[in-house]
mmCIF file of C-alpha atoms and ligand atoms in Angstrom:
data_model
loop_
_atom_site.group_PDB
_atom_site.id
_atom_site.type_symbol
_atom_site.label_atom_id
_atom_site.label_comp_id
_atom_site.label_asym_id
_atom_site.label_seq_id
_atom_site.Cartn_x
_atom_site.Cartn_y
_atom_site.Cartn_z
ATOM 1 C CA MET A 1 -49.885 -34.531 -41.041
ATOM 2 C CA LYS A 2 -52.841 -33.497 -38.954
ATOM 3 C CA GLU A 3 -51.026 -33.325 -35.641
ATOM 4 C CA ASN A 4 -48.461 -31.065 -37.326
ATOM 5 C CA TYR A 5 -51.140 -28.459 -37.884
ATOM 6 C CA PHE A 6 -52.066 -28.474 -34.182
ATOM 7 C CA LYS A 7 -48.405 -28.258 -33.165
ATOM 8 C CA LYS A 8 -47.808 -25.360 -35.508
ATOM 9 C CA TYR A 9 -50.933 -23.339 -34.668
ATOM 10 C CA PRO A 10 -50.909 -21.471 -32.451
ATOM 11 C CA ASN A 11 -47.179 -20.801 -32.072
ATOM 12 C CA LYS A 12 -45.761 -20.611 -28.551
ATOM 13 C CA ASP A 13 -46.853 -16.986 -28.162
ATOM 14 C CA GLY A 14 -50.392 -17.864 -29.135
ATOM 15 C CA PHE A 15 -50.347 -16.580 -32.709
ATOM 16 C CA PHE A 16 -52.197 -18.062 -35.650
ATOM 17 C CA ASN A 17 -49.962 -16.296 -38.177
ATOM 18 C CA GLU A 18 -50.688 -12.613 -37.502
ATOM 19 C CA TYR A 19 -53.844 -13.236 -35.417
ATOM 20 C CA GLY A 20 -54.363 -14.068 -31.746
ATOM 21 C CA GLY A 21 -51.627 -13.366 -29.191
ATOM 22 C CA ALA A 22 -52.240 -11.869 -25.757
ATOM 23 C CA PHE A 23 -52.520 -8.087 -25.556
ATOM 24 C CA ILE A 24 -53.180 -7.817 -21.821
ATOM 25 C CA PRO A 25 -51.980 -6.033 -18.650
ATOM 26 C CA PRO A 26 -48.719 -7.422 -17.172
ATOM 27 C CA ASN A 27 -50.348 -8.948 -14.053
ATOM 28 C CA LEU A 28 -52.708 -10.909 -16.273
ATOM 29 C CA GLU A 29 -49.832 -11.987 -18.500
ATOM 30 C CA GLU A 30 -48.343 -13.965 -15.645
ATOM 31 C CA GLU A 31 -51.666 -15.691 -14.933
ATOM 32 C CA MET A 32 -52.173 -16.598 -18.596
ATOM 33 C CA LYS A 33 -48.715 -18.098 -18.698
ATOM 34 C CA LYS A 34 -49.513 -20.176 -15.610
ATOM 35 C CA ILE A 35 -52.761 -21.426 -17.155
ATOM 36 C CA ASN A 36 -50.923 -22.221 -20.382
ATOM 37 C CA ASP A 37 -48.145 -24.185 -18.644
ATOM 38 C CA ALA A 38 -50.625 -26.030 -16.457
ATOM 39 C CA TYR A 39 -52.761 -26.854 -19.473
ATOM 40 C CA PHE A 40 -49.826 -28.462 -21.268
ATOM 41 C CA ALA A 41 -48.732 -30.368 -18.177
ATOM 42 C CA ILE A 42 -52.146 -31.573 -17.025
ATOM 43 C CA SER A 43 -54.215 -32.053 -20.161
ATOM 44 C CA LYS A 44 -51.748 -34.526 -21.664
ATOM 45 C CA SER A 45 -51.713 -36.705 -18.544
ATOM 46 C CA HIS A 46 -53.324 -40.110 -18.632
ATOM 47 C CA LYS A 47 -55.451 -39.285 -15.576
ATOM 48 C CA PHE A 48 -56.909 -36.110 -17.110
ATOM 49 C CA ILE A 49 -57.617 -37.769 -20.447
ATOM 50 C CA SER A 50 -59.368 -40.772 -18.938
ATOM 51 C CA GLU A 51 -61.401 -38.595 -16.543
ATOM 52 C CA LEU A 52 -62.561 -36.394 -19.415
ATOM 53 C CA ARG A 53 -63.354 -39.454 -21.540
ATOM 54 C CA ASP A 54 -65.633 -40.828 -18.807
ATOM 55 C CA ILE A 55 -67.352 -37.460 -18.383
ATOM 56 C CA ARG A 56 -67.996 -37.274 -22.132
ATOM 57 C CA LYS A 57 -69.498 -40.735 -22.170
ATOM 58 C CA TYR A 58 -71.463 -41.068 -18.933
ATOM 59 C CA TYR A 59 -72.401 -37.467 -18.141
ATOM 60 C CA GLN A 60 -72.605 -35.579 -21.420
ATOM 61 C CA GLY A 61 -74.024 -38.500 -23.405
ATOM 62 C CA ARG A 62 -71.324 -38.614 -26.070
ATOM 63 C CA PRO A 63 -70.788 -39.567 -28.786
ATOM 64 C CA THR A 64 -73.690 -37.549 -30.172
ATOM 65 C CA PRO A 65 -75.078 -39.156 -33.346
ATOM 66 C CA VAL A 66 -74.677 -38.151 -36.981
ATOM 67 C CA TYR A 67 -78.129 -38.205 -38.543
ATOM 68 C CA HIS A 68 -79.167 -38.337 -42.214
ATOM 69 C CA CYS A 69 -82.047 -35.919 -42.971
ATOM 70 C CA GLN A 70 -84.182 -37.918 -45.369
ATOM 71 C CA ARG A 71 -87.127 -35.574 -45.846
ATOM 72 C CA LEU A 72 -85.039 -32.398 -45.914
ATOM 73 C CA SER A 73 -82.727 -33.983 -48.511
ATOM 74 C CA GLU A 74 -85.699 -35.130 -50.609
ATOM 75 C CA LYS A 75 -87.090 -31.602 -50.680
ATOM 76 C CA TYR A 76 -83.876 -29.640 -51.206
ATOM 77 C CA GLY A 77 -81.659 -32.173 -52.989
ATOM 78 C CA GLY A 78 -78.204 -33.325 -51.955
ATOM 79 C CA GLN A 79 -77.663 -35.542 -48.930
ATOM 80 C CA ILE A 80 -77.918 -33.476 -45.768
ATOM 81 C CA TYR A 81 -76.510 -34.847 -42.511
ATOM 82 C CA LEU A 82 -76.486 -33.346 -39.003
ATOM 83 C CA LYS A 83 -73.933 -33.743 -36.231
ATOM 84 C CA ARG A 84 -76.345 -33.667 -33.292
ATOM 85 C CA GLU A 85 -74.672 -31.396 -30.721
ATOM 86 C CA ASP A 86 -78.222 -30.437 -29.700
ATOM 87 C CA LEU A 87 -78.290 -33.851 -27.971
ATOM 88 C CA ASN A 88 -75.208 -33.085 -25.865
ATOM 89 C CA HIS A 89 -76.208 -32.496 -22.188
ATOM 90 C CA THR A 90 -77.610 -28.952 -21.682
ATOM 91 C CA GLY A 91 -78.579 -28.882 -25.355
ATOM 92 C CA ALA A 92 -75.539 -27.402 -27.099
ATOM 93 C CA HIS A 93 -71.846 -27.858 -27.835
ATOM 94 C CA LYS A 94 -70.755 -25.380 -25.115
ATOM 95 C CA LEU A 95 -70.583 -28.043 -22.410
ATOM 96 C CA ASN A 96 -67.717 -29.719 -24.345
ATOM 97 C CA HIS A 97 -65.265 -27.011 -23.375
ATOM 98 C CA CYS A 98 -66.909 -26.040 -20.068
ATOM 99 C CA MET A 99 -66.385 -29.562 -18.680
ATOM 100 C CA GLY A 100 -62.778 -29.441 -19.915
ATOM 101 C CA GLU A 101 -62.165 -25.989 -18.415
ATOM 102 C CA ALA A 102 -63.730 -26.982 -15.091
ATOM 103 C CA LEU A 103 -61.743 -30.228 -14.938
ATOM 104 C CA LEU A 104 -58.592 -28.192 -15.556
ATOM 105 C CA ALA A 105 -59.667 -25.792 -12.764
ATOM 106 C CA LYS A 106 -60.113 -28.713 -10.383
ATOM 107 C CA HIS A 107 -56.647 -30.062 -11.205
ATOM 108 C CA LEU A 108 -55.247 -26.561 -10.605
ATOM 109 C CA GLY A 109 -56.875 -26.462 -7.159
ATOM 110 C CA LYS A 110 -59.157 -23.530 -8.048
ATOM 111 C CA LYS A 111 -62.285 -22.885 -5.962
ATOM 112 C CA LYS A 112 -64.357 -20.704 -8.242
ATOM 113 C CA LEU A 113 -65.186 -20.402 -11.956
ATOM 114 C CA ILE A 114 -65.831 -16.894 -13.325
ATOM 115 C CA ALA A 115 -67.279 -16.039 -16.718
ATOM 116 C CA GLU A 116 -69.432 -13.643 -18.658
ATOM 117 C CA THR A 117 -72.504 -14.612 -20.589
ATOM 118 C CA GLY A 118 -74.561 -12.889 -23.280
ATOM 119 C CA ALA A 119 -77.695 -14.893 -23.933
ATOM 120 C CA GLY A 120 -76.943 -17.104 -20.951
ATOM 121 C CA GLN A 121 -75.961 -20.269 -22.833
ATOM 122 C CA HIS A 122 -72.337 -20.172 -21.733
ATOM 123 C CA GLY A 123 -73.403 -19.271 -18.199
ATOM 124 C CA VAL A 124 -75.727 -22.275 -18.000
ATOM 125 C CA ALA A 125 -73.082 -24.663 -19.371
ATOM 126 C CA LEU A 126 -70.466 -23.374 -16.931
ATOM 127 C CA ALA A 127 -72.891 -23.463 -13.969
ATOM 128 C CA THR A 128 -73.589 -27.093 -14.914
ATOM 129 C CA ALA A 129 -69.868 -27.912 -14.943
ATOM 130 C CA ALA A 130 -69.398 -26.131 -11.597
ATOM 131 C CA ALA A 131 -72.215 -28.161 -10.019
ATOM 132 C CA TYR A 132 -70.676 -31.372 -11.351
ATOM 133 C CA PHE A 133 -67.258 -30.615 -9.847
ATOM 134 C CA GLY A 134 -68.486 -28.911 -6.658
ATOM 135 C CA LEU A 135 -66.924 -25.560 -7.590
ATOM 136 C CA GLU A 136 -68.356 -22.101 -6.997
ATOM 137 C CA CYS A 137 -69.544 -20.259 -10.070
ATOM 138 C CA GLU A 138 -69.944 -16.523 -10.695
ATOM 139 C CA ILE A 139 -71.540 -15.366 -13.938
ATOM 140 C CA HIS A 140 -71.446 -11.734 -15.060
ATOM 141 C CA MET A 141 -74.340 -10.686 -17.226
ATOM 142 C CA GLY A 142 -75.536 -7.336 -18.572
ATOM 143 C CA GLU A 143 -78.750 -6.038 -17.004
ATOM 144 C CA VAL A 144 -80.341 -5.804 -20.435
ATOM 145 C CA ASP A 145 -79.555 -9.460 -21.151
ATOM 146 C CA ILE A 146 -80.815 -10.524 -17.715
ATOM 147 C CA LYS A 147 -84.251 -9.167 -18.600
ATOM 148 C CA LYS A 148 -84.195 -10.601 -22.116
ATOM 149 C CA GLU A 149 -82.939 -14.072 -21.232
ATOM 150 C CA TYR A 150 -84.647 -14.625 -17.902
ATOM 151 C CA PRO A 151 -85.198 -18.420 -18.221
ATOM 152 C CA ASN A 152 -81.431 -18.902 -18.504
ATOM 153 C CA VAL A 153 -80.874 -16.669 -15.453
ATOM 154 C CA LEU A 154 -83.184 -18.978 -13.510
ATOM 155 C CA ARG A 155 -81.383 -22.064 -14.808
ATOM 156 C CA MET A 156 -78.039 -20.667 -13.593
ATOM 157 C CA LYS A 157 -79.518 -19.866 -10.161
ATOM 158 C CA VAL A 158 -81.150 -23.290 -9.833
ATOM 159 C CA LEU A 159 -77.744 -24.824 -10.641
ATOM 160 C CA GLY A 160 -76.265 -22.841 -7.742
ATOM 161 C CA ALA A 161 -74.396 -20.088 -9.614
ATOM 162 C CA THR A 162 -74.273 -16.437 -8.537
ATOM 163 C CA VAL A 163 -75.425 -14.087 -11.283
ATOM 164 C CA ILE A 164 -73.814 -10.620 -11.107
ATOM 165 C CA PRO A 165 -75.792 -7.937 -12.977
ATOM 166 C CA VAL A 166 -73.587 -5.549 -14.976
ATOM 167 C CA THR A 167 -75.013 -2.052 -14.959
ATOM 168 C CA HIS A 168 -72.553 0.139 -16.875
ATOM 169 C CA GLY A 169 -72.369 1.096 -20.558
ATOM 170 C CA LEU A 170 -74.755 -0.718 -22.886
ATOM 171 C CA LYS A 171 -75.286 -3.356 -20.137
ATOM 172 C CA THR A 172 -74.735 -6.253 -22.561
ATOM 173 C CA LEU A 173 -72.013 -8.751 -23.508
ATOM 174 C CA LYS A 174 -69.022 -6.462 -23.938
ATOM 175 C CA GLU A 175 -69.495 -4.880 -20.491
ATOM 176 C CA ALA A 176 -70.068 -8.337 -18.987
ATOM 177 C CA VAL A 177 -66.652 -9.449 -20.312
ATOM 178 C CA ASP A 178 -64.985 -6.375 -18.757
ATOM 179 C CA SER A 179 -66.718 -6.991 -15.437
ATOM 180 C CA ALA A 180 -65.857 -10.707 -15.327
ATOM 181 C CA PHE A 181 -62.195 -9.986 -16.117
ATOM 182 C CA GLU A 182 -62.097 -7.399 -13.324
ATOM 183 C CA ALA A 183 -63.494 -9.895 -10.818
ATOM 184 C CA TYR A 184 -60.976 -12.485 -11.962
ATOM 185 C CA LEU A 185 -58.065 -10.052 -11.579
ATOM 186 C CA LYS A 186 -59.037 -9.435 -7.947
ATOM 187 C CA ASP A 187 -58.378 -13.070 -7.055
ATOM 188 C CA PRO A 188 -56.495 -14.964 -9.762
ATOM 189 C CA ILE A 189 -55.156 -17.467 -7.221
ATOM 190 C CA SER A 190 -58.364 -19.200 -6.179
ATOM 191 C CA THR A 191 -60.479 -18.374 -9.243
ATOM 192 C CA ILE A 192 -60.201 -19.101 -12.951
ATOM 193 C CA TYR A 193 -61.726 -17.309 -15.890
ATOM 194 C CA CYS A 194 -63.556 -19.619 -18.285
ATOM 195 C CA ILE A 195 -64.168 -18.076 -21.657
ATOM 196 C CA GLY A 196 -67.156 -19.008 -23.826
ATOM 197 C CA SER A 197 -65.634 -19.451 -27.271
ATOM 198 C CA VAL A 198 -62.364 -19.669 -29.244
ATOM 199 C CA VAL A 199 -61.664 -15.992 -28.469
ATOM 200 C CA GLY A 200 -59.797 -13.894 -25.889
ATOM 201 C CA PRO A 201 -56.069 -13.806 -25.143
ATOM 202 C CA HIS A 202 -53.820 -16.854 -25.569
ATOM 203 C CA PRO A 203 -54.136 -19.630 -24.351
ATOM 204 C CA PHE A 204 -57.980 -19.554 -24.434
ATOM 205 C CA PRO A 205 -58.541 -19.915 -28.206
ATOM 206 C CA MET A 206 -56.267 -22.976 -28.195
ATOM 207 C CA ILE A 207 -57.734 -24.574 -25.062
ATOM 208 C CA VAL A 208 -61.338 -24.134 -26.187
ATOM 209 C CA ARG A 209 -60.545 -25.471 -29.663
ATOM 210 C CA ASP A 210 -58.810 -28.515 -28.226
ATOM 211 C CA PHE A 211 -61.787 -29.341 -25.984
ATOM 212 C CA GLN A 212 -64.213 -28.851 -28.893
ATOM 213 C CA ARG A 213 -62.210 -31.127 -31.227
ATOM 214 C CA VAL A 214 -64.245 -34.057 -29.911
ATOM 215 C CA ILE A 215 -67.046 -32.980 -32.307
ATOM 216 C CA GLY A 216 -64.873 -33.349 -35.400
ATOM 217 C CA ILE A 217 -63.129 -36.508 -34.257
ATOM 218 C CA GLU A 218 -66.468 -38.240 -33.699
ATOM 219 C CA ALA A 219 -68.177 -36.800 -36.776
ATOM 220 C CA ARG A 220 -65.429 -37.794 -39.234
ATOM 221 C CA GLU A 221 -65.439 -41.396 -38.070
ATOM 222 C CA GLN A 222 -69.237 -41.595 -37.908
ATOM 223 C CA PHE A 223 -69.649 -40.147 -41.387
ATOM 224 C CA LEU A 224 -67.077 -42.544 -42.844
ATOM 225 C CA ASP A 225 -68.835 -45.456 -41.131
ATOM 226 C CA MET A 226 -72.227 -44.422 -42.487
ATOM 227 C CA THR A 227 -71.286 -43.578 -46.068
ATOM 228 C CA GLY A 228 -67.802 -44.963 -46.738
ATOM 229 C CA GLU A 229 -66.743 -41.470 -47.808
ATOM 230 C CA LEU A 230 -65.936 -38.051 -46.435
ATOM 231 C CA PRO A 231 -68.601 -35.333 -46.751
ATOM 232 C CA ASP A 232 -68.279 -33.023 -49.771
ATOM 233 C CA SER A 233 -68.850 -30.089 -47.444
ATOM 234 C CA VAL A 234 -69.049 -29.296 -43.749
ATOM 235 C CA VAL A 235 -71.077 -26.289 -42.564
ATOM 236 C CA ALA A 236 -71.083 -24.594 -39.149
ATOM 237 C CA CYS A 237 -72.319 -21.256 -37.790
ATOM 238 C CA ILE A 238 -69.811 -18.735 -36.473
ATOM 239 C CA GLY A 239 -70.197 -16.493 -33.456
ATOM 240 C CA GLY A 240 -66.761 -16.640 -31.845
ATOM 241 C CA GLY A 241 -66.297 -19.861 -33.766
ATOM 242 C CA SER A 242 -65.949 -22.690 -31.215
ATOM 243 C CA ASN A 243 -68.460 -25.178 -32.627
ATOM 244 C CA ALA A 244 -67.057 -24.507 -36.107
ATOM 245 C CA MET A 245 -63.430 -25.033 -35.009
ATOM 246 C CA GLY A 246 -64.547 -28.201 -33.241
ATOM 247 C CA ILE A 247 -65.900 -29.813 -36.376
ATOM 248 C CA PHE A 248 -63.522 -28.214 -38.941
ATOM 249 C CA SER A 249 -60.446 -29.371 -37.042
ATOM 250 C CA SER A 250 -60.868 -32.948 -38.307
ATOM 251 C CA PHE A 251 -61.260 -31.968 -41.969
ATOM 252 C CA LEU A 252 -58.596 -29.259 -42.405
ATOM 253 C CA GLU A 253 -56.258 -31.538 -44.338
ATOM 254 C CA ASP A 254 -58.935 -33.151 -46.527
ATOM 255 C CA ASP A 255 -58.861 -31.491 -49.937
ATOM 256 C CA GLU A 256 -62.071 -33.270 -50.999
ATOM 257 C CA THR A 257 -64.072 -31.650 -48.183
ATOM 258 C CA GLN A 258 -64.997 -27.966 -48.435
ATOM 259 C CA LEU A 259 -65.511 -26.084 -45.186
ATOM 260 C CA PHE A 260 -68.078 -23.297 -44.753
ATOM 261 C CA GLY A 261 -68.315 -20.929 -41.772
ATOM 262 C CA ILE A 262 -71.640 -19.084 -41.685
ATOM 263 C CA GLU A 263 -72.090 -15.671 -40.111
ATOM 264 C CA PRO A 264 -75.255 -13.662 -39.526
ATOM 265 C CA ALA A 265 -76.122 -11.247 -42.347
ATOM 266 C CA GLY A 266 -78.862 -10.077 -39.939
ATOM 267 C CA LYS A 267 -81.439 -7.636 -41.233
ATOM 268 C CA SER A 268 -79.328 -5.700 -43.668
ATOM 269 C CA PHE A 269 -75.726 -4.942 -44.639
ATOM 270 C CA LYS A 270 -76.762 -1.388 -45.613
ATOM 271 C CA THR A 271 -78.002 -0.350 -42.161
ATOM 272 C CA GLY A 272 -75.215 -2.150 -40.314
ATOM 273 C CA GLU A 273 -77.711 -4.514 -38.633
ATOM 274 C CA HIS A 274 -75.635 -7.681 -38.983
ATOM 275 C CA ALA A 275 -72.617 -9.438 -37.436
ATOM 276 C CA ALA A 276 -70.783 -10.554 -40.601
ATOM 277 C CA THR A 277 -67.295 -10.069 -39.185
ATOM 278 C CA MET A 278 -65.425 -12.067 -41.830
ATOM 279 C CA THR A 279 -67.347 -10.595 -44.745
ATOM 280 C CA LEU A 280 -67.097 -6.915 -43.752
ATOM 281 C CA GLY A 281 -64.583 -6.658 -40.886
ATOM 282 C CA LYS A 282 -60.929 -5.590 -40.784
ATOM 283 C CA PRO A 283 -58.089 -6.889 -38.624
ATOM 284 C CA GLY A 284 -57.798 -5.162 -35.236
ATOM 285 C CA LEU A 285 -57.661 -5.734 -31.463
ATOM 286 C CA ILE A 286 -60.550 -6.744 -29.193
ATOM 287 C CA HIS A 287 -60.620 -8.344 -25.707
ATOM 288 C CA GLY A 288 -56.864 -8.931 -25.682
ATOM 289 C CA PHE A 289 -56.322 -10.572 -29.085
ATOM 290 C CA LYS A 290 -56.067 -9.777 -32.790
ATOM 291 C CA CYS A 291 -58.714 -10.901 -35.302
ATOM 292 C CA TYR A 292 -61.128 -9.632 -37.936
ATOM 293 C CA ILE A 293 -63.437 -7.062 -36.307
ATOM 294 C CA LEU A 294 -66.462 -5.075 -37.376
ATOM 295 C CA GLN A 295 -65.390 -1.514 -36.636
ATOM 296 C CA ASP A 296 -67.134 1.847 -36.553
ATOM 297 C CA GLU A 297 -65.658 4.989 -38.152
ATOM 298 C CA ASN A 298 -63.377 5.474 -35.102
ATOM 299 C CA GLY A 299 -61.982 1.953 -35.279
ATOM 300 C CA GLU A 300 -63.968 0.852 -32.190
ATOM 301 C CA PRO A 301 -65.893 -2.458 -32.229
ATOM 302 C CA ALA A 302 -69.194 -1.670 -33.983
ATOM 303 C CA PRO A 303 -72.625 -2.433 -32.496
ATOM 304 C CA VAL A 304 -73.787 -5.673 -34.114
ATOM 305 C CA HIS A 305 -77.099 -7.423 -34.688
ATOM 306 C CA SER A 306 -78.222 -10.995 -35.176
ATOM 307 C CA ILE A 307 -81.489 -12.726 -34.491
ATOM 308 C CA ALA A 308 -79.315 -15.374 -32.814
ATOM 309 C CA SER A 309 -77.799 -13.847 -29.665
ATOM 310 C CA GLY A 310 -74.997 -16.436 -29.677
ATOM 311 C CA LEU A 311 -73.710 -15.013 -32.960
ATOM 312 C CA ASP A 312 -73.746 -11.271 -32.324
ATOM 313 C CA TYR A 313 -70.101 -10.616 -31.542
ATOM 314 C CA PRO A 314 -68.094 -7.992 -33.485
ATOM 315 C CA GLY A 315 -64.905 -10.124 -33.378
ATOM 316 C CA VAL A 316 -64.156 -13.753 -34.257
ATOM 317 C CA GLY A 317 -61.631 -16.389 -33.219
ATOM 318 C CA PRO A 318 -58.027 -15.750 -34.349
ATOM 319 C CA GLU A 319 -57.779 -19.204 -35.929
ATOM 320 C CA HIS A 320 -60.764 -18.458 -38.180
ATOM 321 C CA SER A 321 -59.134 -15.159 -39.140
ATOM 322 C CA MET A 322 -56.063 -17.117 -40.237
ATOM 323 C CA LEU A 323 -58.061 -19.824 -42.041
ATOM 324 C CA LYS A 324 -59.858 -17.103 -44.003
ATOM 325 C CA ASP A 325 -56.571 -15.600 -45.202
ATOM 326 C CA MET A 326 -55.309 -19.107 -46.085
ATOM 327 C CA ASN A 327 -58.506 -19.831 -48.049
ATOM 328 C CA LYS A 328 -58.923 -23.074 -46.092
ATOM 329 C CA VAL A 329 -62.470 -22.162 -45.084
ATOM 330 C CA THR A 330 -65.110 -20.235 -47.048
ATOM 331 C CA TYR A 331 -66.930 -17.671 -44.897
ATOM 332 C CA ASP A 332 -70.399 -16.665 -46.038
ATOM 333 C CA SER A 333 -73.581 -15.353 -44.436
ATOM 334 C CA ILE A 334 -77.299 -16.029 -43.945
ATOM 335 C CA THR A 335 -79.989 -13.420 -43.208
ATOM 336 C CA ASP A 336 -82.390 -13.425 -40.250
ATOM 337 C CA LYS A 337 -85.198 -14.322 -42.624
ATOM 338 C CA GLU A 338 -83.376 -17.299 -44.180
ATOM 339 C CA CYS A 339 -82.560 -18.437 -40.652
ATOM 340 C CA ILE A 340 -86.248 -18.420 -39.605
ATOM 341 C CA ASP A 341 -87.254 -20.345 -42.730
ATOM 342 C CA ALA A 342 -84.639 -23.015 -41.958
ATOM 343 C CA PHE A 343 -85.758 -23.105 -38.306
ATOM 344 C CA TYR A 344 -89.281 -24.106 -39.397
ATOM 345 C CA GLU A 345 -88.176 -26.369 -42.269
ATOM 346 C CA LEU A 346 -85.991 -28.530 -40.043
ATOM 347 C CA SER A 347 -88.675 -28.594 -37.329
ATOM 348 C CA ARG A 348 -91.452 -29.668 -39.694
ATOM 349 C CA LEU A 349 -89.535 -31.980 -42.030
ATOM 350 C CA GLU A 350 -87.372 -33.761 -39.455
ATOM 351 C CA GLY A 351 -88.889 -33.116 -36.006
ATOM 352 C CA ILE A 352 -85.744 -31.332 -34.858
ATOM 353 C CA ILE A 353 -86.064 -27.751 -33.552
ATOM 354 C CA PRO A 354 -82.669 -26.094 -34.049
ATOM 355 C CA ALA A 355 -81.177 -23.194 -32.090
ATOM 356 C CA LEU A 356 -81.349 -19.986 -34.142
ATOM 357 C CA GLU A 357 -77.548 -20.010 -34.241
ATOM 358 C CA SER A 358 -77.504 -23.504 -35.740
ATOM 359 C CA ALA A 359 -80.370 -22.630 -38.113
ATOM 360 C CA HIS A 360 -77.906 -20.336 -39.939
ATOM 361 C CA ALA A 361 -75.826 -23.400 -40.825
ATOM 362 C CA VAL A 362 -78.934 -25.409 -41.766
ATOM 363 C CA ALA A 363 -80.103 -22.579 -44.064
ATOM 364 C CA TYR A 364 -76.743 -22.541 -45.831
ATOM 365 C CA ALA A 365 -76.753 -26.331 -46.208
ATOM 366 C CA MET A 366 -80.203 -26.122 -47.830
ATOM 367 C CA LYS A 367 -78.794 -23.650 -50.379
ATOM 368 C CA LEU A 368 -75.756 -25.837 -51.066
ATOM 369 C CA ALA A 369 -77.981 -28.887 -51.509
ATOM 370 C CA GLN A 370 -80.139 -27.077 -54.066
ATOM 371 C CA LYS A 371 -77.073 -25.952 -55.972
ATOM 372 C CA PHE A 372 -75.231 -29.301 -55.846
ATOM 373 C CA PRO A 373 -77.878 -32.059 -55.739
ATOM 374 C CA GLU A 374 -75.249 -34.805 -56.162
ATOM 375 C CA LYS A 375 -73.216 -33.760 -53.126
ATOM 376 C CA SER A 376 -73.289 -34.492 -49.410
ATOM 377 C CA VAL A 377 -73.226 -31.854 -46.708
ATOM 378 C CA LEU A 378 -72.593 -32.331 -43.000
ATOM 379 C CA VAL A 379 -74.026 -29.600 -40.752
ATOM 380 C CA ASN A 380 -72.864 -29.058 -37.202
ATOM 381 C CA LEU A 381 -76.191 -28.658 -35.397
ATOM 382 C CA SER A 382 -74.638 -26.743 -32.489
ATOM 383 C CA GLY A 383 -77.737 -26.604 -30.272
ATOM 384 C CA ARG A 384 -81.458 -27.120 -29.776
ATOM 385 C CA GLY A 385 -84.025 -24.374 -30.188
ATOM 386 C CA ASP A 386 -86.184 -24.586 -27.058
ATOM 387 C CA LYS A 387 -84.625 -21.348 -25.785
ATOM 388 C CA ASP A 388 -85.780 -19.537 -28.946
ATOM 389 C CA LEU A 389 -89.396 -20.721 -29.195
ATOM 390 C CA ASP A 390 -91.109 -17.785 -27.442
ATOM 391 C CA TYR A 391 -89.141 -15.238 -29.391
ATOM 392 C CA VAL A 392 -89.645 -16.850 -32.798
ATOM 393 C CA VAL A 393 -93.372 -17.487 -32.435
ATOM 394 C CA ASP A 394 -94.081 -14.052 -30.880
ATOM 395 C CA THR A 395 -92.057 -12.210 -33.524
ATOM 396 C CA PHE A 396 -92.678 -14.190 -36.709
ATOM 397 C CA GLY A 397 -95.775 -16.243 -35.945
ATOM 398 C CA LEU A 398 -96.322 -19.802 -37.111
ATOM 399 C CA PRO A 399 -96.061 -20.674 -40.812
ATOM 400 C CA GLU A 400 -99.224 -21.988 -42.564
HETATM 401 C C1 LIG B 1 -73.043 -19.941 -28.212
HETATM 402 C C2 LIG B 1 -73.605 -20.695 -29.330
HETATM 403 C C3 LIG B 1 -73.080 -20.584 -30.643
HETATM 404 C C4 LIG B 1 -71.983 -19.640 -30.992
HETATM 405 O O1 LIG B 1 -70.739 -19.931 -30.428
HETATM 406 P P1 LIG B 1 -69.508 -20.430 -31.294
HETATM 407 O O2 LIG B 1 -68.362 -20.226 -30.367
HETATM 408 O O3 LIG B 1 -69.413 -19.593 -32.525
HETATM 409 O O4 LIG B 1 -69.744 -21.852 -31.626
HETATM 410 C C5 LIG B 1 -73.619 -21.368 -31.649
HETATM 411 N N1 LIG B 1 -74.648 -22.216 -31.401
HETATM 412 C C6 LIG B 1 -75.186 -22.347 -30.167
HETATM 413 C C7 LIG B 1 -76.313 -23.299 -29.992
HETATM 414 C C8 LIG B 1 -74.688 -21.591 -29.096
HETATM 415 O O5 LIG B 1 -75.235 -21.734 -27.877
#
């Protein structure tokens, strides 16, 4: 049953029903096809699978645990559990697909990994993977983000990556994507583009999802072992949607488990300071694929806001767009303020400082627990919050 879903979606042209596909220049089309064919040939081989399994275990520190939050559950009701992706090497789920992408690159004989980064999390994960495999790494980053996220710029440089400042337009994530694609197009033979989430043209949303499935496969078994049951609900935050696809993928066929994807409601829906793509977006094209998009009055991707830089993207993965239309996943949102409250609650009740992205999912789980005190909820804690400490304390201060 389950494997049927993965065979059916995406279809051979990369569509999740009407979403996804590859709307790209012809020279790129050929490269994407090559990556797709190579992915199918290599990733199913025994050698690739056993290499990746060893990397997961001995380098990344997997499986990451599932943890029952006793004090948080006592205070808010319900039974709240966390899948601890914050304990994955480099402190977030992103390394799951970066190690997979880099291993694929090595098998393809590529010399260099190219990517964009917004807050720097994807750049750091990819630079880590490049160091592991002895590959070159080039990260494109908007000048504005370089200033804002300087500790991550230093991490990338220490790991041996080249950071290319992007100086045109708004000098943030969207321009960084354009710049990284351009660099990739100049030398598609010896380089490979490694995207940061379940977005972009086919085959990226499929490849990234497949590498992130390890979260759901582990979590389902661990939860069953711990409780003898499946969770009543599973909650994950959504930027592009890779950590959410990773955990949801193991529960899509379980009618007793409800899935919740949580977007940033930001400061306010009225002023447009949010990134609630599923709640307020419309289908359209962005970065070579079709999905729900927050659009301005001219149909262009709208400027978005979230306190969590990993979530402020005006598009979303094509698979999530499909799952929304199918009503398989409920998409809802959490405000900046609710996110900060959850950030401190989890820190002070459990001794776990969550990434601001992940705190959106924690905040929603706290609400669910209050509403349904008899039910269990499994949160994908996508990353740790060390990167956010300065910002949170400077901006919001410490609670009493
Ligand atoms: C990048 C990031 C996200 C958002 O990415 P998705 O593809 O939506 O999972 C969420 N949490 C953390 C910790 C991140 O670094």
